[in-house]
mmCIF file of C-alpha atoms in Angstrom:
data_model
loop_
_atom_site.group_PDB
_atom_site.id
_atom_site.type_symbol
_atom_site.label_atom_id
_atom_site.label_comp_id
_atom_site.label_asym_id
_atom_site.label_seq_id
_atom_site.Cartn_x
_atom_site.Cartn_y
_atom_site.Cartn_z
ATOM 1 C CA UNK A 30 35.594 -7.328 13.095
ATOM 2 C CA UNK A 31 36.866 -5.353 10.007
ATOM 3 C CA UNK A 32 39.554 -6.749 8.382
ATOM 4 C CA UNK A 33 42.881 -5.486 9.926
ATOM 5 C CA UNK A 34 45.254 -6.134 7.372
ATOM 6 C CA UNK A 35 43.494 -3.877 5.034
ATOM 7 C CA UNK A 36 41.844 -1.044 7.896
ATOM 8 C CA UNK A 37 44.768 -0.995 10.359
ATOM 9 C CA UNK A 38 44.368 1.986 11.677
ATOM 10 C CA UNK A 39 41.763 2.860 14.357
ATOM 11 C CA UNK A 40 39.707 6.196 15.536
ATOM 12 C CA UNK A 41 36.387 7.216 16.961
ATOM 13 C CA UNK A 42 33.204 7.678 15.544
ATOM 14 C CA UNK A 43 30.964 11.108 16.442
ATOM 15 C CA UNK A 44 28.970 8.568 18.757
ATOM 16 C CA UNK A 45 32.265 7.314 20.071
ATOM 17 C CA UNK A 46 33.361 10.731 20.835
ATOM 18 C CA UNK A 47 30.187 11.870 22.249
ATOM 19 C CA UNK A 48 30.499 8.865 24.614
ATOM 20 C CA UNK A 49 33.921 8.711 25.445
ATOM 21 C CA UNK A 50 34.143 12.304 26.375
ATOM 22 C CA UNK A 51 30.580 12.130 28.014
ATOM 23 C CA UNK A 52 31.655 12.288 31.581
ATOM 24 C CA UNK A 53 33.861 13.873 34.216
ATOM 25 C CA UNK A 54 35.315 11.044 35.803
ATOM 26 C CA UNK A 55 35.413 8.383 32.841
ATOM 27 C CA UNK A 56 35.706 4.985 33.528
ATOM 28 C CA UNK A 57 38.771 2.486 31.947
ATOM 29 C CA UNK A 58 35.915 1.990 28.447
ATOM 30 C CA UNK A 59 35.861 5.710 28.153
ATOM 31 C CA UNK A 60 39.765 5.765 28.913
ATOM 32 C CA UNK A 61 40.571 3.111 26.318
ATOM 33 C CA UNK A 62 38.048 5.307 23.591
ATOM 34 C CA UNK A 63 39.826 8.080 24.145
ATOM 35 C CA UNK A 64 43.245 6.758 23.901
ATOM 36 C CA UNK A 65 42.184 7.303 20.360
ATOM 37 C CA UNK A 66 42.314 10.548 19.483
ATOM 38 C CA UNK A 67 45.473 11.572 21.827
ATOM 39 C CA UNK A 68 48.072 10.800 19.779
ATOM 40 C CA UNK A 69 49.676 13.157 16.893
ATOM 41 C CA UNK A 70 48.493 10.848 14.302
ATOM 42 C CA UNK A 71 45.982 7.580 14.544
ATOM 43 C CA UNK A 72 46.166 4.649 16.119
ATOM 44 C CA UNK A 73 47.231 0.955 14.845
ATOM 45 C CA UNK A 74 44.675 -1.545 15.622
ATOM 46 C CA UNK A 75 48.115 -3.283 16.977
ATOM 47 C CA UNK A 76 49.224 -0.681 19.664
ATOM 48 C CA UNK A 77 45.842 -0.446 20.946
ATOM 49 C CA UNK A 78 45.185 -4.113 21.267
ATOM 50 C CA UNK A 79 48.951 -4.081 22.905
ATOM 51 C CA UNK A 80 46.621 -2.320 25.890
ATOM 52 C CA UNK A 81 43.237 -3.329 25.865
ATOM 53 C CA UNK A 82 41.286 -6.455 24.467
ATOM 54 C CA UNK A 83 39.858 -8.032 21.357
ATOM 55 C CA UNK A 84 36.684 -8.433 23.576
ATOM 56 C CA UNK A 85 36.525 -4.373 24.243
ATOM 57 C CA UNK A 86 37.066 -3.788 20.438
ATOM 58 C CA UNK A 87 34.320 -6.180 19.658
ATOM 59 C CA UNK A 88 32.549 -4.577 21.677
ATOM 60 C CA UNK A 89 33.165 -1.038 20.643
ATOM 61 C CA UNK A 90 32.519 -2.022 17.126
ATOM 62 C CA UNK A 91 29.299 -3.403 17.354
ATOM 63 C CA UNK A 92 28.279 -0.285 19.468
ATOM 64 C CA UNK A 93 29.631 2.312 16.731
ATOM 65 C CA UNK A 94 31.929 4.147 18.517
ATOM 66 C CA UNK A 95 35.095 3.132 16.363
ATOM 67 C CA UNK A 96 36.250 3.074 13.029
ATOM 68 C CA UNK A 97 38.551 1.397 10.909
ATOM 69 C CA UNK A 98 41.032 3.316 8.592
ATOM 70 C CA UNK A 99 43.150 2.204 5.880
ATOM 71 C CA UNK A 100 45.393 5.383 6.477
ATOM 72 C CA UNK A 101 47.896 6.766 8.803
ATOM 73 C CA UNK A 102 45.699 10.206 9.024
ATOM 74 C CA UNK A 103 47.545 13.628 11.268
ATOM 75 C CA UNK A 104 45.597 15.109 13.969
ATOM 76 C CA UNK A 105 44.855 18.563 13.115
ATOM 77 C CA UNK A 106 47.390 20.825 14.128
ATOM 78 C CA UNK A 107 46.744 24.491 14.134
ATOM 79 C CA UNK A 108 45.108 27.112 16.420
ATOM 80 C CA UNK A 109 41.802 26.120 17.417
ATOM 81 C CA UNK A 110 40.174 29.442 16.488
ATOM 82 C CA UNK A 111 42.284 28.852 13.150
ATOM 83 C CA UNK A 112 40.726 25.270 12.948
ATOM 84 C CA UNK A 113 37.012 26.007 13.640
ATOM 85 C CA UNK A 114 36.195 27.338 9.968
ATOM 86 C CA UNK A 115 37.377 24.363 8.448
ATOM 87 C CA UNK A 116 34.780 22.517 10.733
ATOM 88 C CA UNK A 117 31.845 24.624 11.511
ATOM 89 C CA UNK A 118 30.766 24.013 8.073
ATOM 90 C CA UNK A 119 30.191 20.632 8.812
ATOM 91 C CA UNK A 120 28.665 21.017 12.568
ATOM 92 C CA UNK A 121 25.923 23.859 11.954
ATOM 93 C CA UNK A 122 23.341 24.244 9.607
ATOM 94 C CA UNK A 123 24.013 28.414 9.445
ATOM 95 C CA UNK A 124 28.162 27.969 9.878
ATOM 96 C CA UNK A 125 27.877 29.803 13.609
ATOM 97 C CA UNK A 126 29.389 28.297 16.533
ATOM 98 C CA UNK A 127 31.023 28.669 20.183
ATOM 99 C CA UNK A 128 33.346 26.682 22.310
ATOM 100 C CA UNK A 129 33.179 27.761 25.685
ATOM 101 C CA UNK A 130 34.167 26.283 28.872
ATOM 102 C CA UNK A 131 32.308 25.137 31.666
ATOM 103 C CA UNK A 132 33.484 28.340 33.558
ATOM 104 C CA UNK A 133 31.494 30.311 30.887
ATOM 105 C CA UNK A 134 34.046 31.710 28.895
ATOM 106 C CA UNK A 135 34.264 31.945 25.011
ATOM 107 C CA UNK A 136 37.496 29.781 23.695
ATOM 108 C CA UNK A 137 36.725 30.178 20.111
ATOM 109 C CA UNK A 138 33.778 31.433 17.520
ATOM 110 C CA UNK A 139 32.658 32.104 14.415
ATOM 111 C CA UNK A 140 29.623 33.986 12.747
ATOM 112 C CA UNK A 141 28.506 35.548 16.422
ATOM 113 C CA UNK A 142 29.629 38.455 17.417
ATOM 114 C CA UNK A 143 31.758 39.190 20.586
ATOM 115 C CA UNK A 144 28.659 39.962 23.060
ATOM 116 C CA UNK A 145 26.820 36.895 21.266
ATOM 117 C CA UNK A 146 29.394 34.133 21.979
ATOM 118 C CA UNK A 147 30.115 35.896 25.239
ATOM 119 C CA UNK A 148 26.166 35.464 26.183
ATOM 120 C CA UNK A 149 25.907 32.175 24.289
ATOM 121 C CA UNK A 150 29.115 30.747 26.316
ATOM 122 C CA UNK A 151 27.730 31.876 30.152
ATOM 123 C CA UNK A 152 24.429 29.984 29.019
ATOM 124 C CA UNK A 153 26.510 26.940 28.458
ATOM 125 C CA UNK A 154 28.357 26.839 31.687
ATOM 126 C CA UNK A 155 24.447 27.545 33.477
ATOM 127 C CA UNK A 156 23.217 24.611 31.282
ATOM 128 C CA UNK A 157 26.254 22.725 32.068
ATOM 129 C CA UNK A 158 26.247 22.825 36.309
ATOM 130 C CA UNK A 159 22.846 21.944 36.105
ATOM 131 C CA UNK A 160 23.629 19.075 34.857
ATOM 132 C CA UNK A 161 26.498 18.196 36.661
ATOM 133 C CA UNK A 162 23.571 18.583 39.826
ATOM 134 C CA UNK A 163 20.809 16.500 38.407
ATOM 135 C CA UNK A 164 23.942 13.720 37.706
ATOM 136 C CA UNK A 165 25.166 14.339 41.533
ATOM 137 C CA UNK A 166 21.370 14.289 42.709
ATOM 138 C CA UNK A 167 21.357 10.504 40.791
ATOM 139 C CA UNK A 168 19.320 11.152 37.901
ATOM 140 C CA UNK A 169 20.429 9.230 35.243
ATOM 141 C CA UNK A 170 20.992 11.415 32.547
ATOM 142 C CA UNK A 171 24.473 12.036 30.793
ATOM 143 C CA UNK A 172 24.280 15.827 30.193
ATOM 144 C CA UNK A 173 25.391 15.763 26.842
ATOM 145 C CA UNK A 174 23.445 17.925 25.239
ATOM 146 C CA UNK A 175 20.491 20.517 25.157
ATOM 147 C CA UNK A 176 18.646 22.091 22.354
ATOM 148 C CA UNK A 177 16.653 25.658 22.283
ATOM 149 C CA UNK A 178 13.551 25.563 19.695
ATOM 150 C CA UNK A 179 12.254 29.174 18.453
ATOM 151 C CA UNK A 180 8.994 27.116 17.614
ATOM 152 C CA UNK A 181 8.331 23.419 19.167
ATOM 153 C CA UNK A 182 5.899 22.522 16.013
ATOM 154 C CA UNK A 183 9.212 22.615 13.725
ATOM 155 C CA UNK A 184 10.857 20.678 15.831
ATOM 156 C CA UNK A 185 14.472 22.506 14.559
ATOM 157 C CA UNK A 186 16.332 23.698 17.208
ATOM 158 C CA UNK A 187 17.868 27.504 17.121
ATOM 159 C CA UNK A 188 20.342 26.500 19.359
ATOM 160 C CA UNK A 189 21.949 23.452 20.450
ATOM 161 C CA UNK A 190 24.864 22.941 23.225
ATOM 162 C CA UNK A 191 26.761 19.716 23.407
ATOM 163 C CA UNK A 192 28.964 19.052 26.900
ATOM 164 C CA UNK A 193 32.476 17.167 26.878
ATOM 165 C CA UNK A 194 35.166 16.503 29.098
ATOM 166 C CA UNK A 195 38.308 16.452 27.812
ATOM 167 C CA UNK A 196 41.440 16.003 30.041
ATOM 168 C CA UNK A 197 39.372 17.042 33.609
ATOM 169 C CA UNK A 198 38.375 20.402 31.692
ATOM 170 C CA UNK A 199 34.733 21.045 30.488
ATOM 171 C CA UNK A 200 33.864 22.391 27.081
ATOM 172 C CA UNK A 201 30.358 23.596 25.503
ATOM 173 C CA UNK A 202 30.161 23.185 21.770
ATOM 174 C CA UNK A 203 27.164 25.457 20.871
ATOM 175 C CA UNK A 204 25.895 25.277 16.988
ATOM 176 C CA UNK A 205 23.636 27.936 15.560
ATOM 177 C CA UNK A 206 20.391 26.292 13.613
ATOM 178 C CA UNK A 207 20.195 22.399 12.694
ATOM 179 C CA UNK A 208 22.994 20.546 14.655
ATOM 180 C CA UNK A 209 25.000 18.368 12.295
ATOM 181 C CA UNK A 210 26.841 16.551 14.324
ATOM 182 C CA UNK A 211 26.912 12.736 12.669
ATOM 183 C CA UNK A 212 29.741 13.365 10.578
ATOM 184 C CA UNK A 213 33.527 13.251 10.517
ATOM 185 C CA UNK A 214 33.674 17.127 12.115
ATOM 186 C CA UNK A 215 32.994 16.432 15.693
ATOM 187 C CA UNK A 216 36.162 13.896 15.975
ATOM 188 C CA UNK A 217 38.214 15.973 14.381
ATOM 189 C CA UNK A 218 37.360 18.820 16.374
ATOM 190 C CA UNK A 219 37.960 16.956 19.684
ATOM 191 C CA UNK A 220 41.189 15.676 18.333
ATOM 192 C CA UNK A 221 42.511 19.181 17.929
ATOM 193 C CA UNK A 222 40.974 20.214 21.292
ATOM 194 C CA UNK A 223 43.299 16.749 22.597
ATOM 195 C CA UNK A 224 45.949 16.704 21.100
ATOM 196 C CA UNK A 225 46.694 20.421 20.801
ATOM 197 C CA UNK A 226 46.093 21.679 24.580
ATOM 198 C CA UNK A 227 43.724 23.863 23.278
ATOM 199 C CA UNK A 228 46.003 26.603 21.563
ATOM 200 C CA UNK A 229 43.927 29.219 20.610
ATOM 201 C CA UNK A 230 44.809 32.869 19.115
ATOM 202 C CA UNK A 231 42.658 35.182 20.875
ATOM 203 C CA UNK A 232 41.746 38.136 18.478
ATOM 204 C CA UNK A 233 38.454 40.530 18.591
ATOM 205 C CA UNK A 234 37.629 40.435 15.116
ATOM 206 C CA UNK A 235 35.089 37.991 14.304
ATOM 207 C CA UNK A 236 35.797 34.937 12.063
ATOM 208 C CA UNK A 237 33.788 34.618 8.818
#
């Protein structure tokens, strides 16, 4: 285990997030992951261990899905179609991107226009119950993600749509070209989606 004295703070990982927020029902792991990204600011490695154990942490470190931070960092705290810019950078090779929810509807976007991310955000929810079927059906397959190649020889997706629950609600991240989502980005995005309660200034005028 890191040292704690010098990394006291605590926080997810993009494969922690993509794991903790994997499933609609999440069990008391998931729970405990996500207890990490749903406060205003991060975690001590002391309040967390005040709920769960050194044997979970262990755990969770040796998997990847946490990280250690020397720093008392803020959640991001703005409008989440404010917030995406500062992010999309980071998640998509051509800075484009959608959130919709599982109910199809475009939350926030940037570099589509209106009808795309409107299009873009119905194919998410389709892509998204049919997973939710196959899971209910017992194939074991988490749903988290789906990727839409122009040509299968380049093997570079167009268009990629990643699934997470957050707080019983279902959200489709979709990024335009090469998905870049092993960085920094994704957790900070799903912190603002947590901790925020997804405020969001709708406005018709596309973000650039």
């Amino acid at each position: 285990m890191p040292n704690d004295h010098q990394n006291p703070y605590l926080t997810l990982t993009p494969s922690g997030v993509m794991h903790a927020f994997a499933y609609a029902t999440p069990n008391d792991k998931h729970k405990a992951l996500q207890t990490l990204v749903s406060q205003t600011h991060v975690m001590s490695t002391k309040e967390w261990l005040h709920k769960y154990s050194h044997e979970w942490l262990d755990e969770f470190d040796e998997k990847g899905w946490v990280q250690h931070l020397s720093q008392n960092l803020p959640a991001p705290n703005m409008p989440l179609d404010k917030f995406l810019p500062y992010v999309v950078a980071s998640l998509s090779g051509t800075r484009k991107a959608v959130i919709g929810s599982n109910e199809g509807f475009c939350l926030a976007r940037i570099g589509y226009t209106t009808d795309e991310a409107d299009r873009l955000a119905v194919a998410g929810a389709d892509f998204f119950d049919f997973f939710i079927r196959q899971h209910e059906r017992g194939l074991a397959i988490a749903g988290q993600a789906v990727s839409l190649f122009g040509d299968v020889e380049l093997l570079m997706p167009t268009t990629s749509f990643m699934f997470l629950w957050i707080d019983n609600t279902g959200y489709v991240l979709i990024l335009d070209g090469e998905p870049l989502t092993n960085n920094r980005a994704l957790v900070e995005l799903v912190w603002a989606i947590k901790t925020s309660g997804l405020r969001f200034n709708k406005s018709d005028d596309d973000l650039t």
